[in-house]
Tab-separated table of C-alpha atoms in Angstrom:
chain	number	residue	atom	x	y	z
A	15	MET	CA	107.142	121.462	117.011
A	16	GLU	CA	103.650	120.266	117.938
A	17	SER	CA	102.309	123.794	117.620
A	18	ARG	CA	103.712	124.060	114.099
A	19	VAL	CA	101.755	120.951	113.122
A	20	GLU	CA	98.570	122.226	114.727
A	21	ASN	CA	98.891	125.477	112.815
A	22	LEU	CA	99.288	123.527	109.606
A	23	SER	CA	96.171	121.500	110.359
A	24	ALA	CA	94.222	124.627	111.265
A	25	ARG	CA	94.905	126.102	107.806
A	26	GLY	CA	93.408	122.930	106.318
A	27	ALA	CA	96.197	122.638	103.768
A	28	ALA	CA	98.171	119.444	103.575
A	29	PRO	CA	101.601	119.999	101.975
A	30	ARG	CA	101.870	119.032	98.314
A	31	ARG	CA	104.385	116.422	97.222
A	32	THR	CA	107.158	117.451	94.896
A	33	SER	CA	109.729	115.524	92.925
A	34	SER	CA	112.416	116.437	95.456
A	35	ARG	CA	111.502	113.447	97.623
A	36	SER	CA	112.417	110.931	94.936
A	37	SER	CA	115.646	112.766	94.165
A	38	ARG	CA	116.710	112.358	97.800
A	39	ALA	CA	116.287	108.566	97.703
A	40	SER	CA	119.993	107.948	97.262
A	41	SER	CA	121.211	110.989	99.224
A	42	ARG	CA	123.507	110.731	102.208
A	43	PRO	CA	120.733	111.459	104.752
A	44	GLU	CA	118.714	108.573	103.306
A	45	MET	CA	121.755	106.319	103.594
A	46	VAL	CA	122.142	107.353	107.236
A	47	LYS	CA	118.459	106.582	107.852
A	48	ARG	CA	118.880	103.131	106.311
A	49	ALA	CA	121.982	102.489	108.411
A	50	LEU	CA	120.075	103.531	111.550
A	51	ASP	CA	117.196	101.235	110.612
A	52	LEU	CA	119.450	98.230	110.060
A	53	THR	CA	121.561	98.782	113.164
A	54	VAL	CA	118.640	99.251	115.541
A	55	ALA	CA	116.512	96.487	113.984
A	56	LEU	CA	119.300	93.887	114.080
A	57	LEU	CA	120.265	94.730	117.659
A	58	ALA	CA	116.613	94.746	118.754
A	59	LEU	CA	115.945	91.351	117.183
A	60	PHE	CA	119.003	89.899	118.908
A	61	PHE	CA	118.118	91.190	122.379
A	62	LEU	CA	114.381	90.581	122.001
A	63	LEU	CA	114.720	86.980	120.814
A	64	PRO	CA	113.798	85.527	124.249
A	65	LEU	CA	110.674	87.724	124.302
A	66	PHE	CA	109.758	86.612	120.774
A	67	LEU	CA	110.014	82.956	121.772
A	68	ALA	CA	107.932	83.511	124.917
A	69	VAL	CA	105.231	85.380	122.995
A	70	ALA	CA	105.137	82.718	120.271
A	71	PHE	CA	104.671	79.994	122.890
A	72	ALA	CA	101.946	82.002	124.667
A	73	ILE	CA	100.025	82.595	121.433
A	74	LYS	CA	99.938	78.874	120.658
A	75	ILE	CA	98.599	78.144	124.136
A	76	ASP	CA	96.098	81.011	124.213
A	77	SER	CA	94.173	80.400	120.991
A	78	ARG	CA	94.032	78.314	117.852
A	79	GLY	CA	95.746	79.676	114.756
A	80	PRO	CA	99.182	80.744	113.507
A	81	ILE	CA	101.704	82.654	115.593
A	82	PHE	CA	102.182	85.384	113.019
A	83	PHE	CA	99.749	87.472	111.013
A	84	TRP	CA	100.634	88.606	107.499
A	85	GLN	CA	98.712	91.317	105.671
A	86	THR	CA	99.311	93.199	102.438
A	87	ARG	CA	100.106	96.884	102.852
A	88	ARG	CA	101.532	99.605	100.591
A	89	GLY	CA	105.110	100.743	101.042
A	90	LEU	CA	107.371	103.278	99.344
A	91	ASN	CA	105.806	104.599	96.123
A	92	GLY	CA	102.741	102.435	96.769
A	93	ARG	CA	104.612	99.172	96.287
A	94	PRO	CA	102.751	96.290	98.006
A	95	PHE	CA	104.503	94.269	100.699
A	96	ARG	CA	103.492	91.787	103.403
A	97	ILE	CA	103.574	93.263	106.904
A	98	LEU	CA	104.374	90.923	109.796
A	99	LYS	CA	102.760	90.988	113.245
A	100	PHE	CA	102.126	88.660	116.135
A	101	ARG	CA	98.572	87.380	115.741
A	102	THR	CA	96.223	89.073	118.209
A	103	MET	CA	92.832	88.253	116.686
A	104	THR	CA	90.713	85.239	115.890
A	105	VAL	CA	90.459	86.416	112.251
A	106	LEU	CA	93.137	86.802	109.560
A	107	GLU	CA	91.589	89.446	107.310
A	108	ASP	CA	93.435	90.447	104.147
A	109	GLY	CA	90.793	91.200	101.543
A	110	GLY	CA	88.708	93.940	100.019
A	111	VAL	CA	86.745	94.604	103.209
A	112	ILE	CA	88.600	94.893	106.525
A	113	GLU	CA	87.008	96.164	109.731
A	114	GLN	CA	89.254	98.395	111.838
A	115	ALA	CA	90.110	97.158	115.301
A	116	LYS	CA	88.238	99.075	117.974
A	117	ARG	CA	88.259	99.277	121.734
A	118	GLY	CA	86.589	96.204	123.221
A	119	ASP	CA	86.775	94.356	119.890
A	120	ALA	CA	85.437	90.799	120.364
A	121	ARG	CA	87.818	89.499	117.692
A	122	VAL	CA	90.857	90.222	119.869
A	123	THR	CA	92.122	87.231	121.860
A	124	ARG	CA	92.829	87.312	125.608
A	125	LEU	CA	96.572	87.472	125.045
A	126	GLY	CA	96.059	89.737	122.061
A	127	LYS	CA	94.658	92.462	124.311
A	128	GLU	CA	97.953	92.652	126.197
A	129	LEU	CA	100.088	92.385	123.078
A	130	ARG	CA	98.199	95.248	121.464
A	131	ARG	CA	98.118	97.340	124.649
A	132	THR	CA	101.906	97.168	124.913
A	133	SER	CA	102.475	97.276	121.124
A	134	ILE	CA	104.471	94.029	121.372
A	135	ASP	CA	102.414	92.714	118.447
A	136	GLU	CA	104.203	95.213	116.184
A	137	LEU	CA	107.747	94.056	117.020
A	138	PRO	CA	107.967	91.421	114.232
A	139	GLN	CA	107.956	94.341	111.804
A	140	LEU	CA	111.638	94.655	112.621
A	141	VAL	CA	111.934	91.929	109.971
A	142	ASN	CA	110.187	94.217	107.471
A	143	VAL	CA	112.686	96.936	108.391
A	144	ILE	CA	115.660	94.644	107.757
A	145	ARG	CA	114.174	93.612	104.418
A	146	GLY	CA	113.957	97.284	103.429
A	147	GLU	CA	110.155	97.312	103.189
A	148	MET	CA	109.700	99.552	106.219
A	149	SER	CA	111.635	102.018	108.330
A	150	LEU	CA	111.689	102.344	112.103
A	151	VAL	CA	109.933	105.687	111.676
A	152	GLY	CA	107.459	106.714	109.014
A	153	PRO	CA	103.730	106.839	108.259
A	154	ARG	CA	101.986	103.736	109.594
A	155	PRO	CA	100.903	101.527	106.656
A	156	HIS	CA	97.192	100.849	106.391
A	157	ALA	CA	95.309	97.857	105.009
A	158	LEU	CA	94.768	98.107	101.244
A	159	ALA	CA	91.006	98.334	101.736
A	160	HIS	CA	91.480	101.374	103.965
A	161	ASP	CA	93.920	102.962	101.485
A	162	GLU	CA	91.278	102.658	98.775
A	163	TYR	CA	88.542	104.068	100.989
A	164	TYR	CA	90.382	107.053	102.432
A	165	GLY	CA	92.225	107.742	99.182
A	166	GLN	CA	88.894	108.774	97.668
A	167	LEU	CA	87.982	111.048	100.575
A	168	ILE	CA	91.227	112.787	101.592
A	169	GLU	CA	93.295	115.005	99.313
A	170	ASN	CA	96.938	113.957	98.972
A	171	TYR	CA	96.279	110.745	100.916
A	172	SER	CA	98.510	108.703	98.594
A	173	ALA	CA	101.390	111.142	99.204
A	174	ARG	CA	101.988	109.238	102.461
A	175	HIS	CA	103.679	106.653	100.246
A	176	SER	CA	106.419	109.090	99.217
A	177	VAL	CA	108.449	107.765	102.166
A	178	LYS	CA	108.813	104.290	103.653
A	179	PRO	CA	106.155	103.304	106.183
A	180	GLY	CA	107.293	102.939	109.780
A	181	ILE	CA	106.747	100.918	112.922
A	182	THR	CA	106.027	104.222	114.633
A	183	GLY	CA	105.591	107.728	113.313
A	184	TRP	CA	105.068	111.428	113.900
A	185	ALA	CA	101.313	110.943	113.826
A	186	GLN	CA	101.419	108.217	116.468
A	187	VAL	CA	103.495	110.199	118.988
A	188	ASN	CA	101.096	113.109	118.502
A	189	GLY	CA	98.078	111.024	119.485
A	190	ALA	CA	96.802	110.061	116.011
A	191	ARG	CA	96.770	106.301	116.517
A	192	GLY	CA	94.213	103.537	116.797
A	193	GLU	CA	90.718	103.559	115.329
A	194	THR	CA	89.598	106.406	113.045
A	195	PRO	CA	85.780	106.446	113.430
A	196	GLU	CA	85.500	109.781	111.612
A	197	VAL	CA	87.131	110.827	108.345
A	198	ALA	CA	88.459	113.872	110.193
A	199	ASP	CA	90.512	111.534	112.428
A	200	MET	CA	92.250	110.028	109.402
A	201	ARG	CA	92.663	113.462	107.804
A	202	ARG	CA	94.595	114.669	110.842
A	203	ARG	CA	96.796	111.554	110.723
A	204	VAL	CA	97.526	112.167	107.043
A	205	GLU	CA	98.421	115.814	107.708
A	206	LEU	CA	100.888	114.709	110.385
A	207	ASP	CA	102.341	112.061	108.069
A	208	LEU	CA	102.848	114.595	105.295
A	209	TRP	CA	104.455	117.036	107.715
A	210	TYR	CA	106.919	114.287	108.653
A	211	ALA	CA	107.678	113.540	104.986
A	212	ASP	CA	108.469	117.212	104.350
A	213	ASN	CA	110.492	117.811	107.533
A	214	TRP	CA	112.297	114.494	108.072
A	215	THR	CA	115.748	114.471	109.686
A	216	VAL	CA	117.721	111.782	111.495
A	217	GLY	CA	117.335	113.837	114.658
A	218	LEU	CA	113.548	113.838	114.253
A	219	ASP	CA	113.578	110.048	113.842
A	220	LEU	CA	115.571	109.634	117.052
A	221	ARG	CA	113.159	111.940	118.875
A	222	ILE	CA	110.153	109.940	117.647
A	223	ILE	CA	111.762	106.618	118.648
A	224	ALA	CA	112.518	107.930	122.139
A	225	THR	CA	109.042	109.457	122.527
A	226	THR	CA	107.409	106.207	121.394
A	227	ALA	CA	109.322	104.200	123.994
A	228	ILE	CA	108.324	106.633	126.750
A	229	GLN	CA	104.667	106.640	125.717
A	230	VAL	CA	104.454	102.845	125.589
A	231	VAL	CA	105.833	102.594	129.120
A	232	ARG	CA	103.920	105.488	130.673
A	233	ASN	CA	100.593	105.469	128.879
A	234	PRO	CA	99.893	102.402	126.730
A	235	ASP	CA	96.508	102.880	125.044
A	236	ALA	CA	96.613	100.793	121.895
A	237	PHE	CA	93.875	98.295	121.285
């Protein structure tokens, strides 16, 4: 499956969106995806509650500021929503200019480095999944400032919003995660996101969830 994506990228042609995506919104596969999202998110929140409490306590001890970080992102069909994360930085940016996090970023707190390395900072987004704003799997939502910037540079960039954003995605398990210092880095991520939107199945979601879990344990490299 990876080779199919690479071939797509090599041709330089991101798939065009069609109206078929919107017509599938109420289809049985979409209902199954929503049921999977709710079931996994509710169970995860229940079993991870002790971890959430421990992390919240550690954040309050480690640095001044709120436990959670809210930021506006775009969801399905470009609809704005507030994404939830554990706070890992000394800043709470949510405006027209937002600097991407980078390796060795001085804004990241001591505890934040570990939370980001293990992706624990993303776990509160299970709440976004339950609220229907996100899915477990889908294109990662970007800050609005980054959407505006890359939307002017990359063809079909906004087509990422034809499906719900996810906590993890096809791009992330294929190495397109973290900082995008070059436009080409974001272009590859978009191509992978669009491939996912065109080829989504429940089985693919389960594969991505399993691969994400394995990668976090074996080779955590987020920052």
